[in-house]
XYZ file of C-alpha atoms in Angstrom:
326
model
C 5.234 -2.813 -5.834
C 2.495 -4.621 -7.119
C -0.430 -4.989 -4.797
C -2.014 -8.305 -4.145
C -5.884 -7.614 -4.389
C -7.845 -9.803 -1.738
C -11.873 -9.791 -2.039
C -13.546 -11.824 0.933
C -15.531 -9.822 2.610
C -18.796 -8.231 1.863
C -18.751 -4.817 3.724
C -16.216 -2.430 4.832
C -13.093 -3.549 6.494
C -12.183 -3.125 10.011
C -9.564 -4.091 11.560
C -5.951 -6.449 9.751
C -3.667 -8.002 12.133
C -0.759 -10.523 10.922
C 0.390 -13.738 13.198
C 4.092 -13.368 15.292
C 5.436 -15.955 12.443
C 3.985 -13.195 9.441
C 2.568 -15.976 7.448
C -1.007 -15.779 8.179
C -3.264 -12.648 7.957
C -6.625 -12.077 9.953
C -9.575 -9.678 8.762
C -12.600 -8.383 10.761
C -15.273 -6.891 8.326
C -18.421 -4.989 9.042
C -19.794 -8.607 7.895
C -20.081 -10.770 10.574
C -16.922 -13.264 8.952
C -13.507 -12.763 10.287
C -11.408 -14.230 7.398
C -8.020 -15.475 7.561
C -5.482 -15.469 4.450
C -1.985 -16.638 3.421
C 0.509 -13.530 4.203
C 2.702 -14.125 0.941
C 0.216 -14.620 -1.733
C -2.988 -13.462 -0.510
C -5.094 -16.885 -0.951
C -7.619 -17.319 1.307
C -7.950 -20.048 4.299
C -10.706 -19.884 5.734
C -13.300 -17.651 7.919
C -14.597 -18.018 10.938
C -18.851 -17.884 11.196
C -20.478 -17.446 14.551
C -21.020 -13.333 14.981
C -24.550 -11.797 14.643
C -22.881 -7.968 13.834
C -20.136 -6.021 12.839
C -16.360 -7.450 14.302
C -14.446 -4.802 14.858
C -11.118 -6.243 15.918
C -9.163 -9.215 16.486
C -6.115 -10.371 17.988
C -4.004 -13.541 17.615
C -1.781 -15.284 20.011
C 1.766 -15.490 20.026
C 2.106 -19.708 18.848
C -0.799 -18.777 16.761
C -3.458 -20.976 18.015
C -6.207 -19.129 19.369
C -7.914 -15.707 18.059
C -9.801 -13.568 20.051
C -12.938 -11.348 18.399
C -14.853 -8.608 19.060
C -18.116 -8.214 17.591
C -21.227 -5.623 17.939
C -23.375 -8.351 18.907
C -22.304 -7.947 22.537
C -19.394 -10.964 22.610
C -16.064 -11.523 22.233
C -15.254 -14.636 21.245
C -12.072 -17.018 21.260
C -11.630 -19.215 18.238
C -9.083 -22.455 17.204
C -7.455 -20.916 14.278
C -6.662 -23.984 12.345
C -10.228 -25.422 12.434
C -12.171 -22.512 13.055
C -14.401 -23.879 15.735
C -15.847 -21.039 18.371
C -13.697 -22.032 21.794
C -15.655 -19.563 24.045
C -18.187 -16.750 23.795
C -17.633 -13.782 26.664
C -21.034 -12.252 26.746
C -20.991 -8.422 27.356
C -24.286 -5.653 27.965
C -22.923 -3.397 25.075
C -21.032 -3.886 21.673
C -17.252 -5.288 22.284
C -14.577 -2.492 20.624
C -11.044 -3.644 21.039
C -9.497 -6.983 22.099
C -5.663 -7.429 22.612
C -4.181 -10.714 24.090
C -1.051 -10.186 26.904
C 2.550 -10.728 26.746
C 2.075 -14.697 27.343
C -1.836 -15.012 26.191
C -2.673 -15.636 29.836
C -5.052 -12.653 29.645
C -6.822 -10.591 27.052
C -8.320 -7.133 27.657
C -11.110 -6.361 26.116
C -13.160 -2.571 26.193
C -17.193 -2.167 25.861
C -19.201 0.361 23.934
C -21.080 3.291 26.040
C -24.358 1.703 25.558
C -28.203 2.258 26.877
C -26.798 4.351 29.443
C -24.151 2.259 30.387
C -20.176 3.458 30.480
C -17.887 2.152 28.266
C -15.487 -0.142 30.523
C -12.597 -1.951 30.168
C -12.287 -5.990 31.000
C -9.249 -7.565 31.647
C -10.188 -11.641 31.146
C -8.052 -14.349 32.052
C -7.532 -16.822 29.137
C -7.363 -20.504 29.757
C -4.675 -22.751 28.758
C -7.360 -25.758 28.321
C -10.840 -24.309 26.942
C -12.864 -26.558 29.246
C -12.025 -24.035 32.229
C -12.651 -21.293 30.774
C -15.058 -18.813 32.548
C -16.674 -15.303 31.650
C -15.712 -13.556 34.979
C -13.245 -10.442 34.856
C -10.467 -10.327 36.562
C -10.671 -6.741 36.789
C -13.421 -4.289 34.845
C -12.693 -0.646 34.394
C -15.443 1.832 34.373
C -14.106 3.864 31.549
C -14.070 7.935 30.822
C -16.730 9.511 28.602
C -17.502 8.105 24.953
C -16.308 5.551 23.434
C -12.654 3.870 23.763
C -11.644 2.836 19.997
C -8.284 0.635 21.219
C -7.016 -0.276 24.637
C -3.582 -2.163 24.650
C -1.436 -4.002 26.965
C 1.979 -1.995 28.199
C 5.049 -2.794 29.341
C 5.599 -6.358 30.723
C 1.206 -6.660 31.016
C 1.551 -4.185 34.018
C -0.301 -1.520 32.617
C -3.396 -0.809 29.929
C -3.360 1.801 27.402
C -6.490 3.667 25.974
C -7.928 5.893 23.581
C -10.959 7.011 22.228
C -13.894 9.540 21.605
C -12.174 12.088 24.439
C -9.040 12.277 22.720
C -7.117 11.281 25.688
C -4.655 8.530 25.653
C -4.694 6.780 29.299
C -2.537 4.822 31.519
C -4.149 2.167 33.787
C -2.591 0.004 36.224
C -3.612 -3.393 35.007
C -3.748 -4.712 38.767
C -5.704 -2.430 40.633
C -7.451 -0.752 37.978
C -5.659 2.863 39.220
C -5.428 5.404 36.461
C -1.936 6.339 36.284
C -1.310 8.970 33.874
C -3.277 10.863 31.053
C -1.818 12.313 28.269
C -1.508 16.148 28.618
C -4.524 18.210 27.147
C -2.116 20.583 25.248
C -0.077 17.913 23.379
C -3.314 15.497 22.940
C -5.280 14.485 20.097
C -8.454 17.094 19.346
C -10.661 14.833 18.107
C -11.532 10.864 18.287
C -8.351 8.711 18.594
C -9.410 5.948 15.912
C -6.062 3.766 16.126
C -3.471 2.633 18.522
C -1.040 0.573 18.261
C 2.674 -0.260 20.141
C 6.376 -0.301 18.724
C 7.555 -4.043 18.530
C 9.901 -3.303 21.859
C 6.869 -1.571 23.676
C 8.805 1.649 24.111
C 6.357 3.769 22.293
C 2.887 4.285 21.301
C 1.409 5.755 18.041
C -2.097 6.880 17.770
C -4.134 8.436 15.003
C -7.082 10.452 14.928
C -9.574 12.443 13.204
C -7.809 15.173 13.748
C -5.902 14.844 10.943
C -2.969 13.672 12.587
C -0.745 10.692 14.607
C 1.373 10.913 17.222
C 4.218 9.050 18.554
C 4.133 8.751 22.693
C 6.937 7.228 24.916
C 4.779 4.276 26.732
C 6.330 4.459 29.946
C 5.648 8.632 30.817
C 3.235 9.369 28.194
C 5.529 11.989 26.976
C 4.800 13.337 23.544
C 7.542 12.494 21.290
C 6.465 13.120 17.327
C 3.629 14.708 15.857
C 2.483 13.993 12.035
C 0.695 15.905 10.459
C -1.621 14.851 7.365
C -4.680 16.496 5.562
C -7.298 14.134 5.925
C -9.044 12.418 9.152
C -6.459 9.391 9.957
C -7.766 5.768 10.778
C -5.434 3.594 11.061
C -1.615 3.768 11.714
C 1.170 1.187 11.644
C 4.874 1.278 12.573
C 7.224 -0.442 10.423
C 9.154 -3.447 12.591
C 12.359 -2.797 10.422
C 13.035 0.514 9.090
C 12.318 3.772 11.334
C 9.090 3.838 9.241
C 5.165 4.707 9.505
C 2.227 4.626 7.351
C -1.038 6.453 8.247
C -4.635 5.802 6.311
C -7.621 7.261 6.613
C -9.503 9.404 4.097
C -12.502 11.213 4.379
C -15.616 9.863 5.836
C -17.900 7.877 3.647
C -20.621 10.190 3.172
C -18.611 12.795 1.614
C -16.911 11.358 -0.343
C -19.490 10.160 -3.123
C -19.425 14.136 -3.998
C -16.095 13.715 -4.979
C -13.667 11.372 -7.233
C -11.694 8.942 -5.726
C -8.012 10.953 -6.339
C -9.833 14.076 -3.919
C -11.178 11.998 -1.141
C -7.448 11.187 -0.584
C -7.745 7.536 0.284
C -3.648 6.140 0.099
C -1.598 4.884 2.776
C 1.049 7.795 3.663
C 4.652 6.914 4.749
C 6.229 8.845 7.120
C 10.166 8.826 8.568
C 9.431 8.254 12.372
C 12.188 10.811 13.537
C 12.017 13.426 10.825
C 8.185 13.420 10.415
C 8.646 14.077 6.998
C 6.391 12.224 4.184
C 7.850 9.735 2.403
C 5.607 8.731 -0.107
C 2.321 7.483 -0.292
C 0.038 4.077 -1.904
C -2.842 4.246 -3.690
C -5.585 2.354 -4.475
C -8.308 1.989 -2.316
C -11.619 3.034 -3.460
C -12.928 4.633 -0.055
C -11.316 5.256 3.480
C -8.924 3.084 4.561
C -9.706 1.901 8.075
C -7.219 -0.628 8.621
C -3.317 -1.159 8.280
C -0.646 -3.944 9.745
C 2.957 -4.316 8.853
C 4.052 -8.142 8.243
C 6.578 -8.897 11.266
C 9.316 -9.170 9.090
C 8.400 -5.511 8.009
C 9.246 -6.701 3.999
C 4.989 -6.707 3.116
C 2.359 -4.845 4.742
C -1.329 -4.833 4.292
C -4.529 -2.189 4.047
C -7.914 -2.886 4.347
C -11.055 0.043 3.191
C -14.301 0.861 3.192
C -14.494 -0.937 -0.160
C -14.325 -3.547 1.182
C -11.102 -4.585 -0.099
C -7.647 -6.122 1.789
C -4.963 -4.861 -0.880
C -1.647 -6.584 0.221
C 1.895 -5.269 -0.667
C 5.212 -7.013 -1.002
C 7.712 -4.092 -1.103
C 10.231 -3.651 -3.988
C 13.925 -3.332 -2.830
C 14.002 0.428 -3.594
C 12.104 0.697 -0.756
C 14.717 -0.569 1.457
C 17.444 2.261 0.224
C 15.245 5.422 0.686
C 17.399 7.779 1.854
C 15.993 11.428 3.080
């Protein structure tokens, strides 16, 4: 498995998500460029320049032509992929974290930094077909719990909003009223910051990772704690394989630590894990620092990490891969 090595941004990554189709891939840096590539060969399109700070996420909707980003300048902003013009900047009091677009892109939630004494807070936005109407009003703002939430997600048919964060408690909200509906329970939760988030293709479950040294696989609908893997290093980023009953955690340790060590000790590959045995399945190397970012292609045949060296490595896999047996 060869990786494709993709250098376009300037500071550490942040945040890799792929298009429905799996032929375009969109980066959000520490710099203030998300960047968007070709999925199969890693050449790159084009970026997208109107952030003052640090974007920290990005999502991309469904026909693939609008992105949504969140920055630390205090915006969010919606883009035209193909020509990379700024649609519509949503202004905020404190850094924007996460964004994630509904089932449908008729709405986009988007969660605030605890900032200058204000909460962080979740906004749920409603997106406009035509640009020209859109407004900055919420439809609905949460006043989150304490610290910061890290990634807030869309449930089960839009109805509901998942989050996690600096508590270490994965919620449920009801996306309507705004009602918290469910919280995972203290024993089986995360002991440390949840970094990562992210759904199974069919919405069924949840997997989160954490500095704890760990992710964990939740069923969406009770918040029931299904799998637990275990790693030895602080875990950033998680992804879930679309095809095979596969995951891959990265992380590594933090930045400042790591300069007293070489690059094999500070541990910084993407780990694959069997989903129902929670057994390790191997592991990819070759980042040069933590790796803070991971997404699967759709078709689940590549899958991309991006690190603190500010590097998006991309990986076709071989078919060996495809006839691991455990």
């Amino acid at each position: 498995m060869r990786p494709i090595l993709m250098k376009g941004h300037e500071r550490p990554l942040t945040f890799l998500k792929y298009n429905r189709d799996g032929d375009l891939l969109f980066s959000c840096a520490k710099d203030h460029d998300p960047t968007v590539w070709f999925a199969d060969n890693g050449e790159r399109l084009g970026t997208y320049r109107g952030h003052n700070g640090a974007v920290w996420t990005c999502d991309i909707s469904r026909d693939s032509a609008r992105l949504i980003t969140g920055s630390a300048d205090q915006t969010a902003k919606l883009w035209d992929v193909r020509t990379g013009t700024p649609l519509f900047t949503f202004n905020f009091d404190s850094p924007t974290r996460s964004v994630d677009f509904s089932v449908g892109d008729k709405l986009a939630v988007i969660t605030t930094d605890p900032f200058m004494g204000l909460p962080s807070a979740i906004h749920i936005k409603r997106i406009a077909r035509d640009p020209e109407d859109q407004s900055g009003e919420s439809v609905l703002t949460l006043k989150g719990p304490q610290g910061r939430i890290n990634r807030a997600v869309w449930g089960p048919l839009n109805r509901t909003i998942v989050s996690g964060g600096e508590d270490s408690v994965i919620r449920v909200w009801d996306s309507e009223t705004g009602k918290l509906l469910k919280e995972s329970d203290k024993e089986e939760s995360h002991k440390k910051t949840i970094t990562s988030l992210t759904k199974a293709v069919d919405g069924s479950h949840l997997l989160s990772g954490s500095l704890d040294k760990s992710a964990k696989l939740w069923d969406s609908r009770t918040l029931k704690l299904v799998k637990t893997y275990v790693t030895e290093r602080p875990v950033n980023a998680v992804a879930m394989s679309p095809l095979l009953e596969h995951i891959v955690l990265g992380g590594g340790q933090d930045a400042s630590s790591v300069t007293t060590t070489d690059h094999r000790a500070g541990k910084f590959e993407a780990k694959f894990y069997d989903k129902s045995l929670t057994e390790e399945i191997g592991g990819v190397k070759g980042h040069f620092g933590p790796i803070n970012a991971l997404a699967f292609n759709p078709d689940g045949r590549s899958f991309s990490s991006g690190g603190e060296d500010g590097y998006v490595r991309l990986h076709h896999f071989d078919q060996d891969y495809f006839n691991i047996k455990i």
